[in-house]
XYZ file of C-alpha atoms in Angstrom:
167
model
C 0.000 0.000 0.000
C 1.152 3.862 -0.620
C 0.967 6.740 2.006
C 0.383 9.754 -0.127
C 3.098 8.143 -2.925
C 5.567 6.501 -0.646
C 5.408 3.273 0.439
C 4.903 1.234 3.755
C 8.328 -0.593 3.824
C 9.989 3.601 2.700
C 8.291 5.050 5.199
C 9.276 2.507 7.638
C 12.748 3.209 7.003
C 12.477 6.824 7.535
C 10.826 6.480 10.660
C 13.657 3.959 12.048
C 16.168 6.517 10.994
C 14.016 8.989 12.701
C 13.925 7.139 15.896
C 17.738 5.988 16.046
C 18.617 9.811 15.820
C 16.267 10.317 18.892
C 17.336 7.675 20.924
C 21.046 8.358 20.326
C 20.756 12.088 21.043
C 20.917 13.067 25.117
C 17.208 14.376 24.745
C 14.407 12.304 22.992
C 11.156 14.010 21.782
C 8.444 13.445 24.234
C 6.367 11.557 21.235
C 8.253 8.568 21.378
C 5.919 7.389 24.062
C 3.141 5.238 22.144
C 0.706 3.646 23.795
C 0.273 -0.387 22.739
C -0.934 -0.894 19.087
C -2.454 -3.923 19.439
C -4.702 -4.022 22.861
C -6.498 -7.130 22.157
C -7.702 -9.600 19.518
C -10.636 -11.857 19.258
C -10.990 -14.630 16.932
C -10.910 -18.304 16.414
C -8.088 -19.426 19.068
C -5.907 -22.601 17.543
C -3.576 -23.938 20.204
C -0.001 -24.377 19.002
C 2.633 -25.677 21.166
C 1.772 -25.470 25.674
C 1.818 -21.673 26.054
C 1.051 -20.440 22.457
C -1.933 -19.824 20.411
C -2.569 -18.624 17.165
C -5.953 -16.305 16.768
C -7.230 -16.073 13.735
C -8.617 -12.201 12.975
C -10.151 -11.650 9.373
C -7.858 -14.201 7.971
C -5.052 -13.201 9.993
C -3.267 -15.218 12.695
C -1.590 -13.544 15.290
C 1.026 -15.770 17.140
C 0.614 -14.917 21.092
C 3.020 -16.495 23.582
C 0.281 -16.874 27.242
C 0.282 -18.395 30.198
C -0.227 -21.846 30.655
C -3.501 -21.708 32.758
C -4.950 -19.810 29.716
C -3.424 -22.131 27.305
C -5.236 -24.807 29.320
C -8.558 -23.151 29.549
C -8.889 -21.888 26.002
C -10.888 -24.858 23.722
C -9.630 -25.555 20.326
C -11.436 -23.183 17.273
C -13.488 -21.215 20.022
C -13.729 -17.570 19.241
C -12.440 -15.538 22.404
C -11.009 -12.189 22.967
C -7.369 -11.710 24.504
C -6.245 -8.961 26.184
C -2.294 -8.406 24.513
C 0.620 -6.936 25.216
C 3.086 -6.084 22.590
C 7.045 -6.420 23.499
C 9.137 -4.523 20.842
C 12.726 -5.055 20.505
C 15.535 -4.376 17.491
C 15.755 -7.842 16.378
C 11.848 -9.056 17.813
C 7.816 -8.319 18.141
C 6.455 -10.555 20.137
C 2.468 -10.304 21.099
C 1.411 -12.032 24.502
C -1.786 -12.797 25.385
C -4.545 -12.959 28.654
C -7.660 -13.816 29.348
C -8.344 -10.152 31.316
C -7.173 -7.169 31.561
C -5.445 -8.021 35.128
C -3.538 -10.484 33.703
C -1.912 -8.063 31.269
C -1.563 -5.429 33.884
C 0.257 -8.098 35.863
C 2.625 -9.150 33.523
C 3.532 -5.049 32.222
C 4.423 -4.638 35.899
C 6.440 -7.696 36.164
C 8.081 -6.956 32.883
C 9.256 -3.235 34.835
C 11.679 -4.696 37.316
C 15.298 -5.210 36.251
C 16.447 -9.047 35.327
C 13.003 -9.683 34.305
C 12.295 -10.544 30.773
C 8.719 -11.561 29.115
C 9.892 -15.209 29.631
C 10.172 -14.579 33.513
C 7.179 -12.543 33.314
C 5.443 -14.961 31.402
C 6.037 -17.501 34.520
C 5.118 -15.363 36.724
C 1.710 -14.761 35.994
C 1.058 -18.605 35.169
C 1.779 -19.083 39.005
C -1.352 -19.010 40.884
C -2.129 -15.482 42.581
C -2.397 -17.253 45.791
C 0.762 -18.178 45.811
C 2.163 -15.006 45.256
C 0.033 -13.643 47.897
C 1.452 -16.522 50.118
C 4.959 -15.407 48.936
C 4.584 -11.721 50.005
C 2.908 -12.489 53.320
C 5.500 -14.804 54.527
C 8.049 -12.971 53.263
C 9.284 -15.838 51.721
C 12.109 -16.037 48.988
C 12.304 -19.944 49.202
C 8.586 -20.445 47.694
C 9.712 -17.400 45.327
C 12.762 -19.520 44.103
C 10.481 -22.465 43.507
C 9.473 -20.700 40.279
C 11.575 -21.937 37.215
C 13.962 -18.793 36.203
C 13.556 -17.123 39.786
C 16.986 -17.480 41.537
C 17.833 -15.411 45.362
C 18.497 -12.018 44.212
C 15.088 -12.297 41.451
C 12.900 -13.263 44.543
C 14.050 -10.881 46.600
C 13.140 -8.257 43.910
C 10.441 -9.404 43.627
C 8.783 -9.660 47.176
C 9.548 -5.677 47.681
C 7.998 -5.256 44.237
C 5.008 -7.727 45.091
C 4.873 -5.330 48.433
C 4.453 -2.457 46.236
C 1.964 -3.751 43.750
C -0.239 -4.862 46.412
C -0.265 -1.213 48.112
């Protein structure tokens, strides 16, 4: 398709370009801040591998990396909505996908603290919310480290950040 003559893949380019000037300068324009493009999709879910789906929009599948409890819950060719959230990276685009908005939220806040990644966050929010909630109360970084990718200094983190969400 053409934008007033040029065309997408052009225009691409000069917005790259545009934004690696930005970034490398000391100040970048206050309307790099976007909010998400994509903040859900509904279609025919087709489970893939444990923890990804396909949904198909219009003749479009979007590949969405979720948790497994949704994985589990979501029925083969059903049409459902899914709550995404888009991480952007140089060499990656990756959507990931939730049954409610809480579950996004969740993960977004997980994916603020340093050393963790989507994959962590991804973990995290297939752990039940109880045991979080166990985790925080008890102050406990043992349970925390229970959690496949969560070593000492992650869980520690991560209980004054769970204190802090939960305020």
């Amino acid at each position: 398709p053409k934008i007033s003559g040029i065309s997408w893949s052009l225009s691409l380019v000069i917005w790259s370009l545009f934004l690696e000037r930005q970034l490398a300068s000391d100040t970048v324009a206050p309307l790099l801040h976007f909010p998400p493009m994509i903040a859900h999709v509904r279609g025919a879910v087709h489970k893939m591998d444990p923890g990804e789906v396909t949904v198909d929009v219009a003749g479009v599948g979007y590949r969405l990396a979720v948790p497994m409890e949704v994985w589990e819950k979501l029925e083969e060719a059903e049409t459902r909505m899914l709550w995404t959230s888009a991480y952007v990276r140089e060499d990656r685009f990756d959507l990931y996908g939730f049954l409610d908005r809480a579950g996004r939220t969740l993960f977004e806040e997980f994916l603020k603290l340093d050393g963790v990644g989507p994959k962590l966050a991804l973990e995290l929010c297939s752990v039940p919310r109880s045991f979080l909630l166990q985790a925080m109360n008890e102050n406990d970084v043992r349970l925390l480290t229970s959690i496949k990718g969560v070593g000492k200094k992650t869980a520690e983190k991560l209980l004054v950040e769970l204190s802090s969400l939960a305020e």
